[in-house]
Every structure is written in C-alpha cells, then in structure tokens.
PDB file of C-alpha atoms and ligand atoms in Angstrom:
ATOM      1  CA  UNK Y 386     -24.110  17.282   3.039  1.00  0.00           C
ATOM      2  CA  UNK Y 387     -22.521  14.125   3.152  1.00  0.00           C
ATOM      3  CA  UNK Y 388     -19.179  13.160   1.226  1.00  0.00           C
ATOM      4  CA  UNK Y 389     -19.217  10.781  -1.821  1.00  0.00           C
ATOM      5  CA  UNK Y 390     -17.121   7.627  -1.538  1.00  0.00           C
ATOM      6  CA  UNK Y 391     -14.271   6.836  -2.865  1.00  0.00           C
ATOM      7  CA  UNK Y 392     -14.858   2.922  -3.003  1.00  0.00           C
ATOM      8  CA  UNK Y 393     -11.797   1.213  -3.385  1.00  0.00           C
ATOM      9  CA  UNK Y 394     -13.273  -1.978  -3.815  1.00  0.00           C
ATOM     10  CA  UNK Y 395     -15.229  -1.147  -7.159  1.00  0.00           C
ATOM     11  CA  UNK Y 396     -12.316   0.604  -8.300  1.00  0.00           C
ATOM     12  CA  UNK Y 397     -10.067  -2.409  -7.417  1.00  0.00           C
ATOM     13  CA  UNK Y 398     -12.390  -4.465  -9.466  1.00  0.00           C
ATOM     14  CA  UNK Y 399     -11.803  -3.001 -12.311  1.00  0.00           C
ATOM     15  CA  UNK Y 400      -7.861  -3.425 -11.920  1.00  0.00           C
ATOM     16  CA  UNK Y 401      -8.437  -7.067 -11.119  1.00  0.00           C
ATOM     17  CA  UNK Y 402      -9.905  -7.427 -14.524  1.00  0.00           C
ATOM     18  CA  UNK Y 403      -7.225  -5.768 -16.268  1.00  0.00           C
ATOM     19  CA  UNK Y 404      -4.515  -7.546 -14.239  1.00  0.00           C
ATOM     20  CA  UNK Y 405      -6.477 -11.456 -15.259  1.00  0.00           C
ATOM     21  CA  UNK Y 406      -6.589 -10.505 -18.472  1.00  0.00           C
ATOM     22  CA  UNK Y 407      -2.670  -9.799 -18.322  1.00  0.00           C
ATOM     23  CA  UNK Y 408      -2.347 -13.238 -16.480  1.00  0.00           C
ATOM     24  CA  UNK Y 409      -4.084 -14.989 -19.230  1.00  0.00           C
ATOM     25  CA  UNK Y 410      -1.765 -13.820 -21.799  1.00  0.00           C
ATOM     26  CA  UNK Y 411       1.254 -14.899 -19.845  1.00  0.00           C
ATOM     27  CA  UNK Y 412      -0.289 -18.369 -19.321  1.00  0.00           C
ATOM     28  CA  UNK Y 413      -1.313 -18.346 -23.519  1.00  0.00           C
ATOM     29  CA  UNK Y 414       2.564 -18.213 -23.312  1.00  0.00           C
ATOM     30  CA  UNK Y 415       3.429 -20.977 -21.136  1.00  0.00           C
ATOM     31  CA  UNK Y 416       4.388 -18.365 -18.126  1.00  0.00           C
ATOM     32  CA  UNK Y 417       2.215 -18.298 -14.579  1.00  0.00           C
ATOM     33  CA  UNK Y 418       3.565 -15.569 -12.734  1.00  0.00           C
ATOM     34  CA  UNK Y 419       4.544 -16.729  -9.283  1.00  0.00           C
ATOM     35  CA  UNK Y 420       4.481 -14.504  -6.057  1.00  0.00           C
ATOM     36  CA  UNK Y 421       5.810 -15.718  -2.798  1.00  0.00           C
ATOM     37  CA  UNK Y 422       4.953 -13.648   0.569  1.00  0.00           C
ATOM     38  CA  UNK Y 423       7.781 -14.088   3.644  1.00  0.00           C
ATOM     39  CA  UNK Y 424       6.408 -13.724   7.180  1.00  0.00           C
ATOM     40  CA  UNK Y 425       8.657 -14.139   9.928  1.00  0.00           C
ATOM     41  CA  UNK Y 426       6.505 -14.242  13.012  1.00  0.00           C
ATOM     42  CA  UNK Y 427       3.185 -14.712  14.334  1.00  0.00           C
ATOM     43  CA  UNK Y 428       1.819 -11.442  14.386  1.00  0.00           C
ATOM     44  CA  UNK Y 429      -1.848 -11.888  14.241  1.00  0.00           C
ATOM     45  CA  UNK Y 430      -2.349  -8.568  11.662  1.00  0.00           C
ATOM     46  CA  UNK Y 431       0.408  -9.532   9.564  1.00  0.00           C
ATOM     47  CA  UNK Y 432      -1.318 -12.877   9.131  1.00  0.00           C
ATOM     48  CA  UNK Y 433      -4.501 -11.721   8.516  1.00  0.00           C
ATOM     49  CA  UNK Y 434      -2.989  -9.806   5.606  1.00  0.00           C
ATOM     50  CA  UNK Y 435      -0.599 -12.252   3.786  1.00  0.00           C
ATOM     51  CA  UNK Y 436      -3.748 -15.002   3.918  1.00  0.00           C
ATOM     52  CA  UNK Y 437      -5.952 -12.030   2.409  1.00  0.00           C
ATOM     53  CA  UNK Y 438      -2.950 -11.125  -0.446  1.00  0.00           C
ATOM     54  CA  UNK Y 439      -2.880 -14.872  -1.256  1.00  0.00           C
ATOM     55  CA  UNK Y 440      -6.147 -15.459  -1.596  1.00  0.00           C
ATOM     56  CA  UNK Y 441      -6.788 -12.267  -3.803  1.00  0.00           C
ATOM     57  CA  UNK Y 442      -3.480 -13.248  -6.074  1.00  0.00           C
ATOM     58  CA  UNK Y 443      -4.774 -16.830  -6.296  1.00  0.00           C
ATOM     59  CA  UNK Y 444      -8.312 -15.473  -7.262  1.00  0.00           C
ATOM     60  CA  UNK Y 445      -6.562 -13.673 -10.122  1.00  0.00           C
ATOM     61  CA  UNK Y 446      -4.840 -16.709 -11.663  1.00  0.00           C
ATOM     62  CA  UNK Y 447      -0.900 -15.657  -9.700  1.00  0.00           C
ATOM     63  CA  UNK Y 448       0.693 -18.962  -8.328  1.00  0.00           C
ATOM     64  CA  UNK Y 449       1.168 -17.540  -4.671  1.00  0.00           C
ATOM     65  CA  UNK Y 450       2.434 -19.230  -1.485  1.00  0.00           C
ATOM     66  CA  UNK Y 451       3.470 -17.891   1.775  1.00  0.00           C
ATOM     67  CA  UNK Y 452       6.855 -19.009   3.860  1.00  0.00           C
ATOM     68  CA  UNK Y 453       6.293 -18.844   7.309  1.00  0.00           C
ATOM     69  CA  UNK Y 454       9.548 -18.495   9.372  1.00  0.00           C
ATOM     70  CA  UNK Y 455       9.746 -18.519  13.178  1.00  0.00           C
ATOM     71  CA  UNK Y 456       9.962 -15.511  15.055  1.00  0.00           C
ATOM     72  CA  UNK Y 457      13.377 -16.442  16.113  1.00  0.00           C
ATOM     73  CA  UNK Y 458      15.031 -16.923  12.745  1.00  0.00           C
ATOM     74  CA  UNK Y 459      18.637 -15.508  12.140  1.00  0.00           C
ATOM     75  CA  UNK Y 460      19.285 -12.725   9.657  1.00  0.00           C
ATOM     76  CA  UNK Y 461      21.179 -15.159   7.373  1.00  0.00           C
ATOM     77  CA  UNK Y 462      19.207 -17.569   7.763  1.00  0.00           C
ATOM     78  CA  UNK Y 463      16.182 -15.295   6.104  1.00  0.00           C
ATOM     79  CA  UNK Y 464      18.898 -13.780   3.653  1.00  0.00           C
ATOM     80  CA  UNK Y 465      19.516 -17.262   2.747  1.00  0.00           C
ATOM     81  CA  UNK Y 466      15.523 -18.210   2.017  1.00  0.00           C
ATOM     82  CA  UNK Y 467      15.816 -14.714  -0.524  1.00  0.00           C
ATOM     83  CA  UNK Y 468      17.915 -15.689  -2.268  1.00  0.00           C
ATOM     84  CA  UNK Y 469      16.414 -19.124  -3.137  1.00  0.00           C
ATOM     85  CA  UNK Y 470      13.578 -17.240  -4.286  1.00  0.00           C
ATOM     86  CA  UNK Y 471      16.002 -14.450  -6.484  1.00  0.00           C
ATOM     87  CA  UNK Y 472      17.082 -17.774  -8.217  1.00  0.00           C
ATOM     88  CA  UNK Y 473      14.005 -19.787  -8.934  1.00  0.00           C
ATOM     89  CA  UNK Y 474      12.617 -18.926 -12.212  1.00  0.00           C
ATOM     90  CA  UNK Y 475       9.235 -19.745 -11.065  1.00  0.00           C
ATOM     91  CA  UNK Y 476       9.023 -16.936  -8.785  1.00  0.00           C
ATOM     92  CA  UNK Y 477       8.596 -13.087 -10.561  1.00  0.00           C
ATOM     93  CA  UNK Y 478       7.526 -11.391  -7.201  1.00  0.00           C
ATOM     94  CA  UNK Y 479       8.334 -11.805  -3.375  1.00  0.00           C
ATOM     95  CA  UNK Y 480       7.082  -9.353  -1.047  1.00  0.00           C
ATOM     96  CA  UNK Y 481       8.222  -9.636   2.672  1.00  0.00           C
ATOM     97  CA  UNK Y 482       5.471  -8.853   5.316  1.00  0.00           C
ATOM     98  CA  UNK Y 483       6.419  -5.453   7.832  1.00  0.00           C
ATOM     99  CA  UNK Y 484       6.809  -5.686  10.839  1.00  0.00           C
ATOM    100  CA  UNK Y 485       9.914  -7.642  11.140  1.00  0.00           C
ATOM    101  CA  UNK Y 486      10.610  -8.604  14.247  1.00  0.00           C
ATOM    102  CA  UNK Y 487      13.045  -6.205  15.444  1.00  0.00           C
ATOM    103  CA  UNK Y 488      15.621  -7.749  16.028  1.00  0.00           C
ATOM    104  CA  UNK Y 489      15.760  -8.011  12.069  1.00  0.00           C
ATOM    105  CA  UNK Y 490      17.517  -5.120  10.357  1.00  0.00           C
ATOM    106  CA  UNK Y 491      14.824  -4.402   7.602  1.00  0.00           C
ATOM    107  CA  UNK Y 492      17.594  -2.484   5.366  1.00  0.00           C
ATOM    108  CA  UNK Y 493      19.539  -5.490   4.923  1.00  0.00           C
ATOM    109  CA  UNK Y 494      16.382  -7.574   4.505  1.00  0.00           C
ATOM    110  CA  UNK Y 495      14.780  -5.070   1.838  1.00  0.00           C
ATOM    111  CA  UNK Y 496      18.071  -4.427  -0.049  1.00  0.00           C
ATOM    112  CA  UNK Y 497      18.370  -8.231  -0.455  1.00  0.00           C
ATOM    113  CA  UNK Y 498      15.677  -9.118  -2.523  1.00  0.00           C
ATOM    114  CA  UNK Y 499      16.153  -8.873  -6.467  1.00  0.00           C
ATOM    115  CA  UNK Y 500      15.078  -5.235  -7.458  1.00  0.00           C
ATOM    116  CA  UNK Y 501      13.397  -7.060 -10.670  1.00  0.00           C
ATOM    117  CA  UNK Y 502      11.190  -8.829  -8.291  1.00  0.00           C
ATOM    118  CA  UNK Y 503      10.864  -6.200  -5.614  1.00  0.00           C
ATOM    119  CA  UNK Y 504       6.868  -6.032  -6.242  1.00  0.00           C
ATOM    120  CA  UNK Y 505       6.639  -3.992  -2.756  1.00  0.00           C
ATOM    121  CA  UNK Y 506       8.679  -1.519  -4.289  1.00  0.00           C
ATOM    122  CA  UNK Y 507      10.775  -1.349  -0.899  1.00  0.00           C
ATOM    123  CA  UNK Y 508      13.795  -2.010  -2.580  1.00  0.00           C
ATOM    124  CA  UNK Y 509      16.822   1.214  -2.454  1.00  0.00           C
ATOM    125  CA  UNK Y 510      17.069   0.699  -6.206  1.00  0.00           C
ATOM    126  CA  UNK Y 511      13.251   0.762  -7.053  1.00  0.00           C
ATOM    127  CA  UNK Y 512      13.220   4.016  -4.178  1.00  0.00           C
ATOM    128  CA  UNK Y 513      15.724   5.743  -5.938  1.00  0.00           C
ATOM    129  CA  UNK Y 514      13.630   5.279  -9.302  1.00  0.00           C
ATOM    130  CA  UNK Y 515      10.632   6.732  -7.688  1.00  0.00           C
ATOM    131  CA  UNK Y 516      12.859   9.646  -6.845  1.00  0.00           C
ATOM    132  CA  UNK Y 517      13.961  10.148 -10.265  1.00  0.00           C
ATOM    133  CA  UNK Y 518      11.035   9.500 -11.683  1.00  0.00           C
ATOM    134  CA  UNK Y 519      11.784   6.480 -13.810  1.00  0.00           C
ATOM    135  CA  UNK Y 520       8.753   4.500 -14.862  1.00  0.00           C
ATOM    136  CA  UNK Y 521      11.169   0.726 -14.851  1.00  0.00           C
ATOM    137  CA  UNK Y 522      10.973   0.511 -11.119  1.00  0.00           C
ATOM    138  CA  UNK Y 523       8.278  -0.406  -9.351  1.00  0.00           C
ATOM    139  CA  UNK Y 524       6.123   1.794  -7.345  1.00  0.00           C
ATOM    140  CA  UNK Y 525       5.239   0.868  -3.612  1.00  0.00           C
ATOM    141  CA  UNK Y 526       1.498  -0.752  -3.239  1.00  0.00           C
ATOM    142  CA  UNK Y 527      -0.287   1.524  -1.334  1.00  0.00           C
ATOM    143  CA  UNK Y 528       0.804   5.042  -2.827  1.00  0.00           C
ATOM    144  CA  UNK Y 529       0.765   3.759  -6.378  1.00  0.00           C
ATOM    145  CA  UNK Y 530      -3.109   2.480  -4.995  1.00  0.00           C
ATOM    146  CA  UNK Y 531      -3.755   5.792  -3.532  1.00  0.00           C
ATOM    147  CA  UNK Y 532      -3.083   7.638  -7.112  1.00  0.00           C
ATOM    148  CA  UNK Y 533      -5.083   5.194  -8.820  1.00  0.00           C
ATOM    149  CA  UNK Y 534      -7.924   6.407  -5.973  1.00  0.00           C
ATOM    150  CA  UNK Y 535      -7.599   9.649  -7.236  1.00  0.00           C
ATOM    151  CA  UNK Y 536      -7.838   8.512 -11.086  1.00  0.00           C
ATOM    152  CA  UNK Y 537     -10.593   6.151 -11.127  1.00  0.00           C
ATOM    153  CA  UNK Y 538     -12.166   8.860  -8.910  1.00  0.00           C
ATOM    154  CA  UNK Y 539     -11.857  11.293 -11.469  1.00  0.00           C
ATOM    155  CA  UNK Y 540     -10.245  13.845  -8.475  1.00  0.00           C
ATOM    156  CA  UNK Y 541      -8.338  16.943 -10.315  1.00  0.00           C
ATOM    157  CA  UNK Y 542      -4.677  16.857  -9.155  1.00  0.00           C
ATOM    158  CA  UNK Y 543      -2.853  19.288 -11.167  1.00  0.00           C
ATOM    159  CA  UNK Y 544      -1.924  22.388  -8.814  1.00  0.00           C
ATOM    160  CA  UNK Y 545      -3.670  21.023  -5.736  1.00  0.00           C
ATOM    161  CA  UNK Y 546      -2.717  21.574  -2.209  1.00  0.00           C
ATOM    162  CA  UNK Y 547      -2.236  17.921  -0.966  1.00  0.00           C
ATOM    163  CA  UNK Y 548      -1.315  17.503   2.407  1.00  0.00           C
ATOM    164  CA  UNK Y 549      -0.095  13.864   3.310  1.00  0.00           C
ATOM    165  CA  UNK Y 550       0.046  13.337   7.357  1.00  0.00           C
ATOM    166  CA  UNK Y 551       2.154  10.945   8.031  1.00  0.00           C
ATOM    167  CA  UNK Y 552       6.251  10.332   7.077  1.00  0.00           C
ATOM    168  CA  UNK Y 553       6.986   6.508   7.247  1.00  0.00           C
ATOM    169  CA  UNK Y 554       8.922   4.763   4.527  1.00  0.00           C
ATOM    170  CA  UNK Y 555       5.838   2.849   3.057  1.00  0.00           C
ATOM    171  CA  UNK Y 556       3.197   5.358   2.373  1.00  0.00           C
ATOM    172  CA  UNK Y 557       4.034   8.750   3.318  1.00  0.00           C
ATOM    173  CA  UNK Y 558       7.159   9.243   2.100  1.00  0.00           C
ATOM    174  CA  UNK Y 559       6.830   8.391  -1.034  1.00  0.00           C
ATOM    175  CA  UNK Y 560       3.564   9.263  -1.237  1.00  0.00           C
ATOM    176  CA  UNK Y 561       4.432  13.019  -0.994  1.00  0.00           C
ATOM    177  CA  UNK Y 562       6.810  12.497  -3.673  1.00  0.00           C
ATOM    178  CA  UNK Y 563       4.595  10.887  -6.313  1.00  0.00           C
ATOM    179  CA  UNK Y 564       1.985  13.554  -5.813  1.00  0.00           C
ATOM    180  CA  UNK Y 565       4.633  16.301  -6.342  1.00  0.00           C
ATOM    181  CA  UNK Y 566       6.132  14.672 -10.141  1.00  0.00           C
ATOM    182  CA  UNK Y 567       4.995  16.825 -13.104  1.00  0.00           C
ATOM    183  CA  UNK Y 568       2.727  14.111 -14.585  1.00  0.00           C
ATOM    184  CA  UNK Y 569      -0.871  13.662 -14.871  1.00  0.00           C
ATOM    185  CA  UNK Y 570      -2.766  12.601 -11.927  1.00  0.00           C
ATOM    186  CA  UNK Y 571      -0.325  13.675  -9.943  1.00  0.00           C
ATOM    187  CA  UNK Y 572       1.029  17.792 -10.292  1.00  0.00           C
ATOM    188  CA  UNK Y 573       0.570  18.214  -6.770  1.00  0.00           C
ATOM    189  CA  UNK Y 574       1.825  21.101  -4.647  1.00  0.00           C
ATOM    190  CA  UNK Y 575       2.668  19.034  -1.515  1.00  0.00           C
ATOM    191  CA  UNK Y 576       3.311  19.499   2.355  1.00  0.00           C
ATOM    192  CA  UNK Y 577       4.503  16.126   3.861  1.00  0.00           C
ATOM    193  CA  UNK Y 578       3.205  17.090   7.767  1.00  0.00           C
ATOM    194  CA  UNK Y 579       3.278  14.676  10.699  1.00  0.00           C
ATOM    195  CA  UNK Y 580       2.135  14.535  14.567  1.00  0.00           C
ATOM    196  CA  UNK Y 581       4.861  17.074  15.609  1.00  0.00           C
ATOM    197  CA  UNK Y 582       3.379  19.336  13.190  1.00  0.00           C
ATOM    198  CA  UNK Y 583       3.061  22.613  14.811  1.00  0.00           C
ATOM    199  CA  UNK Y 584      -0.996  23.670  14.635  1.00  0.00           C
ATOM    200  CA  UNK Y 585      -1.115  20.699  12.346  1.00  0.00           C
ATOM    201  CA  UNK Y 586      -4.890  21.961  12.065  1.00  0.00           C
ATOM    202  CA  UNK Y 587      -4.387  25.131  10.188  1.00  0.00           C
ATOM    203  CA  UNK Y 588      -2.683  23.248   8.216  1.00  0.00           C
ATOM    204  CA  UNK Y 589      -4.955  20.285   7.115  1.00  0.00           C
ATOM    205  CA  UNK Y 590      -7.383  23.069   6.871  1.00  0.00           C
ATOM    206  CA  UNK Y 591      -5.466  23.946   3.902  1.00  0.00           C
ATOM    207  CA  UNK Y 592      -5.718  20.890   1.714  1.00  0.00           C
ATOM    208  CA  UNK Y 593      -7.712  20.316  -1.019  1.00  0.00           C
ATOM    209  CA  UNK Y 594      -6.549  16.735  -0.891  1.00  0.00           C
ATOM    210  CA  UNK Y 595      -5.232  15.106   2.693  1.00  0.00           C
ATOM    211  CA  UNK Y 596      -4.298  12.000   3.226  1.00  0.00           C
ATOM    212  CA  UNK Y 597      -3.900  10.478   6.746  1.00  0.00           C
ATOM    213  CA  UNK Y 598      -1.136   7.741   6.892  1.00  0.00           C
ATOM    214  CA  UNK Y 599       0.492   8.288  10.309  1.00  0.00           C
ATOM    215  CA  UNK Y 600      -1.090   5.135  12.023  1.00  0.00           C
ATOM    216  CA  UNK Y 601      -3.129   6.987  14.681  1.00  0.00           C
ATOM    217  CA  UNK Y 602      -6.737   5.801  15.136  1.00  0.00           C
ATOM    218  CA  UNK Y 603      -9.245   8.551  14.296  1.00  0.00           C
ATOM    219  CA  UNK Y 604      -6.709  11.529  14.709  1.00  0.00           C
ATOM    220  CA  UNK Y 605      -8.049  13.666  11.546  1.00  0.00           C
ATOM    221  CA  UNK Y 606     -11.467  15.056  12.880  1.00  0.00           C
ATOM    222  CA  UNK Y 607     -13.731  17.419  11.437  1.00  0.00           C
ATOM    223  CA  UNK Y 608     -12.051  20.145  12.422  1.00  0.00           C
ATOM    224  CA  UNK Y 609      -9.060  19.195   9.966  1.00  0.00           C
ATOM    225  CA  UNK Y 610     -10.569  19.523   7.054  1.00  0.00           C
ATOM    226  CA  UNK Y 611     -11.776  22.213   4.578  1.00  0.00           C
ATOM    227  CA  UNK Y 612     -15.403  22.022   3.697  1.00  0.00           C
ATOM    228  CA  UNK Y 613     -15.297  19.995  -0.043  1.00  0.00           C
ATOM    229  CA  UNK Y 614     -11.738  18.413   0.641  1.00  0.00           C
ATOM    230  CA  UNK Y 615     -10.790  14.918  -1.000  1.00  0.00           C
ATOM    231  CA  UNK Y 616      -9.975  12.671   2.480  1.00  0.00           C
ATOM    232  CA  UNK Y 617      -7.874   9.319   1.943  1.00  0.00           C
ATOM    233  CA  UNK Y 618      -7.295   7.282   5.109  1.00  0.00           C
ATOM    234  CA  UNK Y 619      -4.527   4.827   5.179  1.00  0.00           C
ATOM    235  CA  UNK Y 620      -4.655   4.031   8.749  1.00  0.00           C
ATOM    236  CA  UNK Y 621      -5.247   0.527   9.605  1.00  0.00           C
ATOM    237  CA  UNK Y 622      -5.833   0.958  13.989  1.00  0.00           C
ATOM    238  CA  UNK Y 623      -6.639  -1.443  16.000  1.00  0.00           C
ATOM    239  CA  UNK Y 624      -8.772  -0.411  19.314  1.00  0.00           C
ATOM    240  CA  UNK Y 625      -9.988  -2.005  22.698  1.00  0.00           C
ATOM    241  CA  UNK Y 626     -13.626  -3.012  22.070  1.00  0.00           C
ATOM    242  CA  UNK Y 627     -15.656  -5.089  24.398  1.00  0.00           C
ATOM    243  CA  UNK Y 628     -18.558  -5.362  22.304  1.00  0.00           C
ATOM    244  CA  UNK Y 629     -16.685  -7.071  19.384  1.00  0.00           C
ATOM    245  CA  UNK Y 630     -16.051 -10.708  19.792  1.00  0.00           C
ATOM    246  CA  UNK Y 631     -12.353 -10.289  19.277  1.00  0.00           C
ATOM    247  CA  UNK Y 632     -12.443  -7.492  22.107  1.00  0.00           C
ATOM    248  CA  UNK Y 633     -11.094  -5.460  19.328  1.00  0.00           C
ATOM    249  CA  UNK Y 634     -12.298  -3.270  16.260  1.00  0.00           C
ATOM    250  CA  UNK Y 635     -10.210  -1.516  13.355  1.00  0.00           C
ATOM    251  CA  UNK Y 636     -10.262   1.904  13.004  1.00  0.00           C
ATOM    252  CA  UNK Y 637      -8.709   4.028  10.449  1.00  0.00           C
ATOM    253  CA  UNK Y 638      -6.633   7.422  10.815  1.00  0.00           C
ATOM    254  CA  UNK Y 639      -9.560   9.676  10.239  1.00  0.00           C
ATOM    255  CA  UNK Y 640     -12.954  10.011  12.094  1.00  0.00           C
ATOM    256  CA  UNK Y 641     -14.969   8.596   8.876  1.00  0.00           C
ATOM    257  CA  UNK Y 642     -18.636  10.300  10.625  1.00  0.00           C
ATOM    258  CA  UNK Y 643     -17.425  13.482  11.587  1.00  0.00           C
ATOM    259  CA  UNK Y 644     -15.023  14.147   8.726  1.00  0.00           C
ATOM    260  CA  UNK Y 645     -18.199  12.733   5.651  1.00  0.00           C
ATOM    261  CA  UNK Y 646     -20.079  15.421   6.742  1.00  0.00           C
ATOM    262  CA  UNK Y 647     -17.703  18.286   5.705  1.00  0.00           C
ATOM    263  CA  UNK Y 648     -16.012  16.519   3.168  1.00  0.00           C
ATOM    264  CA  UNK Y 649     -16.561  16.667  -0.458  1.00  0.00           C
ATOM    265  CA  UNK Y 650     -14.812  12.540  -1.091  1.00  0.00           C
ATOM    266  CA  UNK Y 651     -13.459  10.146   1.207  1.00  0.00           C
ATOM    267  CA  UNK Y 652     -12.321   6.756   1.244  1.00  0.00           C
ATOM    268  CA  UNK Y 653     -14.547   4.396   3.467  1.00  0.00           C
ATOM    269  CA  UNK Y 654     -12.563   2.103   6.120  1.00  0.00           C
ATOM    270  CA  UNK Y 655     -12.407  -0.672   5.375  1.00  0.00           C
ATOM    271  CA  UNK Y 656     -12.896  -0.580   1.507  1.00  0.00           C
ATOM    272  CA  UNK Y 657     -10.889   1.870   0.189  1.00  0.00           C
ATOM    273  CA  UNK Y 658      -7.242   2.191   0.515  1.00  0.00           C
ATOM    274  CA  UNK Y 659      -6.824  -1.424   1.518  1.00  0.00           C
ATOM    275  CA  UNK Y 660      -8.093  -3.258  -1.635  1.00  0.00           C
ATOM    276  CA  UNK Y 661      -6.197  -0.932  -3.597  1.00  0.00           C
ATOM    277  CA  UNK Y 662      -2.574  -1.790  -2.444  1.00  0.00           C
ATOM    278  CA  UNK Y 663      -3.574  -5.358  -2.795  1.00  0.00           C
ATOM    279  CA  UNK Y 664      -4.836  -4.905  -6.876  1.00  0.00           C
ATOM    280  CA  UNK Y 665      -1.570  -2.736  -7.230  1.00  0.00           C
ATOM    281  CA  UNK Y 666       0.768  -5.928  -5.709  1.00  0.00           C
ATOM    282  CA  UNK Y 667      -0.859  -8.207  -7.988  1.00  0.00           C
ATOM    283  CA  UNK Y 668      -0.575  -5.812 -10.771  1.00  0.00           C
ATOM    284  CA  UNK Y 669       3.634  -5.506  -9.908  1.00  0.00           C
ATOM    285  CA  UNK Y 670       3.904  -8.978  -9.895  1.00  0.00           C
ATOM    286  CA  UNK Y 671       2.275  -9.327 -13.500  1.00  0.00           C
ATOM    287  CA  UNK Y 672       4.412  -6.909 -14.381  1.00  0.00           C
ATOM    288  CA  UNK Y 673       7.736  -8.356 -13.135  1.00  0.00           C
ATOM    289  CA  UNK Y 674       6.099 -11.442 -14.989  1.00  0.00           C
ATOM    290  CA  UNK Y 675       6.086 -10.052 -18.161  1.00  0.00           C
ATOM    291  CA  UNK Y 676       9.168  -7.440 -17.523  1.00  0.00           C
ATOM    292  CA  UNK Y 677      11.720 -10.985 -16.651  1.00  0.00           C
ATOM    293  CA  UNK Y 678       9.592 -13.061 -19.546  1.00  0.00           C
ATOM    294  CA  UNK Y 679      11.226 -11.037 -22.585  1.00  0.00           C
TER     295      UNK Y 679
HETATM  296  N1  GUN I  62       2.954  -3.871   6.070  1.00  0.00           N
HETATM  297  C1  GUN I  62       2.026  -2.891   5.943  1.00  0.00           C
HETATM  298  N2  GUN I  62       1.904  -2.532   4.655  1.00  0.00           N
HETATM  299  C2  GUN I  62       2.769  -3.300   3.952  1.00  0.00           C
HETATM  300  C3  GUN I  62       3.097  -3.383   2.564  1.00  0.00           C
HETATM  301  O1  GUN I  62       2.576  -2.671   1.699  1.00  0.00           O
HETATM  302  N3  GUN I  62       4.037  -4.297   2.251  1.00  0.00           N
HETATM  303  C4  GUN I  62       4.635  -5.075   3.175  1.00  0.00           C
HETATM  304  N4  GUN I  62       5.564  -5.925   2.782  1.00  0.00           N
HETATM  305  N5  GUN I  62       4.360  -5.020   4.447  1.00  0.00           N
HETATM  306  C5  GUN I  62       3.430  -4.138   4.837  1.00  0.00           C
END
C-alpha cells in the first residue's frame, strides 16, 4: 500500500487565495503591505530561498525587496539597517534569512526587530506568546505551515501520539509546543525526541503523527514508522550527486520510498512542507498589515 500525499502545494494554493484576497482589501484602502527580507552573506541556499519568498510575495500582490549585506558586516551596522525598517511605515514585515554568519549573535539580531513586524515569529516576545498561548503574536512559518498540513489534510489531532524529531529553535521547538495546546487541530500528546534519543526507533514506532525536522538527510527509514502513521518531513539536505548538474541533489529528513510504503500520509519533498512556510510568511505579513493599519 502506498501512502497518500500530503501536497503542500495544493494546499498552499488555497492559502494564497485567501491571503490576495486579504491584499486586495488593504490596497481598496490605500495600504500595500510591504515585506523586506535581510540576507547577510552569500550562502547559495539562503539565496535560493529569499529570491523564491520574493517572488511568491510579489505574485500575491506584497511589495517585497531583499537587502543584501556583505558577509563581513558589523553587528551595528545590521542593527542599524533594522531599525530603518522598524521606522518606515511602508514596511509591515521583515524577516531576516538563518544562517547568520556566525560571527553574528542571532539573539541580539532577532530581539531587534519590531515584535509587530516579526512575521518569522523569531522574536522573544512573539516566542513567549506561543508559549502562553496568545493568538496576537505571530506564529513561526514552518510550524504554523505544518498545522495547517494537518488541517487542510483533514489528519485527526486530538489525543494523538505526535512525535517531532528534531529540537532547533525554528521548527522543532515550537513545533512540539503548538501540537501539545488544548485547541483544535492541535490536542496532541507530544514527545519532542532528537538524534541522541536513546532507541529513537521504538520510539518513532510509537507515533501516530512524526515529524522529522532535525536536518539529517534520509535519517527516518521504514523501520521508524508505524504501519498507517501521518509522516511530515521538514528536512531540507543537501547531498553529493554526480549525476545532477549542480553535483548536488536535495534530500529531505525521511527516506520518502521506503517510508510511502508503510505509511498511511506523508508530505512529498519537495512540495510539501516548503510551500507551506512560504503561504504562512505571506499570510503574517498581511496580517501585520492589517494588525499596524487600525
Ligand atoms: N532559515 C530556514 N528556515 C527559515 C525561516 O523560516 N526563517 C528564516 N528567517 N530563516 C530560515
């Protein structure tokens, strides 16, 4: 039996249409919301996103634009280039592209941009309302993308086993804790797991949903997962291929063709979790659009 897919890009679709309908309204009202992207560096992934995020925020009717700073830029120097943008009235979200370079601090970086634009949801302020559960922050891209999987997927939640693998800032983390609120689509009973997990196998085994987000190419196999599971891969890998023109292909955290055939969903990728955080950041940035418009 193979799995059905959970394709993100259908489902991000339909948010796109909600989210240019949104835009339309604002502009009835004299308003185009405005999102700026920050990339310090030349790192070739990071630019491969930010050119797909404009393009997909232009598409939907957002004024984007991308500053490109050098890789050597100075902490205040990029503190400096925020707040222009917290100022300018033009601008409702900025999101600044990860990986810094490290030499950056990215909690000073983060902290500095205006929680009411914070459309990443990276900010400590917008964090701490995820915590709490308070619905006027906003929620990071790629979880808040991940729930909407579930939704538009018509997945039951309430009093799963979901097992997120994987404990970074920008998915699992707060991943595990949106799946755990007492809400609907969510209602989750929740291990947050990672590679040190001890038999991590056992378990995976156990989920009825599990998500892979620890940035290892193909790490959840087959043997992971429990005949009929719901499988979401966040990984975005890249690996040494000759045969590819770039001498390079991406891969995500799970093995897609092993894991389809015991699974009962899965997210395809490319296609699924990656179009979602995108129709989520465009959908924040409406939002902070309409939220700093009243
Ligand atoms: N790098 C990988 N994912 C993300 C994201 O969602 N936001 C930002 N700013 N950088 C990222």
């Amino acid at each position: 039996m193979s799995a059905r897919i959970l394709d993100g890009e259908s489902f991000a679709s339909r948010l796109h249409r909600e989210t240019s309908v949104r835009v339309d309204k604002l502009k009835s009202r004299g308003i185009t919301p405005g999102l700026v992207f920050i990339r310090v560096g030349e790192d070739p992934a990071s630019r491969a996103y930010v050119s797909r995020k404009e393009k997909r925020a232009q598409e939907a009717g957002i004024n984007s634009r991308t500053l490109v700073l050098p890789e050597s830029t100075l902490l205040p120097a990029l503190l400096g280039e925020i707040d222009t943008l917290n100022a300018d009235p033009k601008v409702h979200g900025i999101l600044i592209q990860s990986p810094l370079p490290a030499s950056l601090p990215n909690d000073l970086v983060y902290a500095r941009v205006s929680p009411a634009k914070d459309v990443d949801g990276f900010h400590p302020v917008n964090f701490g309302k995820l915590l709490l559960g308070d619905p006027t922050g906003f929620l990071p891209c790629t979880p808040a993308g991940i729930l909407e999987i579930l939704r538009l997927g018509e997945i039951p939640t309430s009093g799963k086993h979901a097992v997120v693998v994987g404990r970074g800032q920008i998915v699992g983390r707060p991943l595990a804790l949106l799946l755990a609120r007492k809400a609907p689509g969510t209602d989750c009973t929740v291990t947050l797991a990672h590679s040190r997990t001890a038999d991590l196998p056992s378990l995976t085994r156990q989920a009825d949903i599990l998500i892979g987000a620890l940035g290892r190419p193909l790490f959840l196999k087959k043997e992971h997962v429990k005949p009929g599971a719901i499988v979401v891969d966040v990984g975005v890998n890249r690996i040494p291929d000759q045969a590819n023109p770039r001498g390079y292909r991406l891969v995500g955290d799970v093995d897609f063709e092993s894991v389809k055939t015991v699974a009962g969903a899965i997210t395809p990728n490319p296609g699924g979790v990656g179009p979602m955080t995108i129709a989520l950041l465009l959908s924040n940035t409406v939002r902070a659009a309409e939220d700093l418009s009243r």
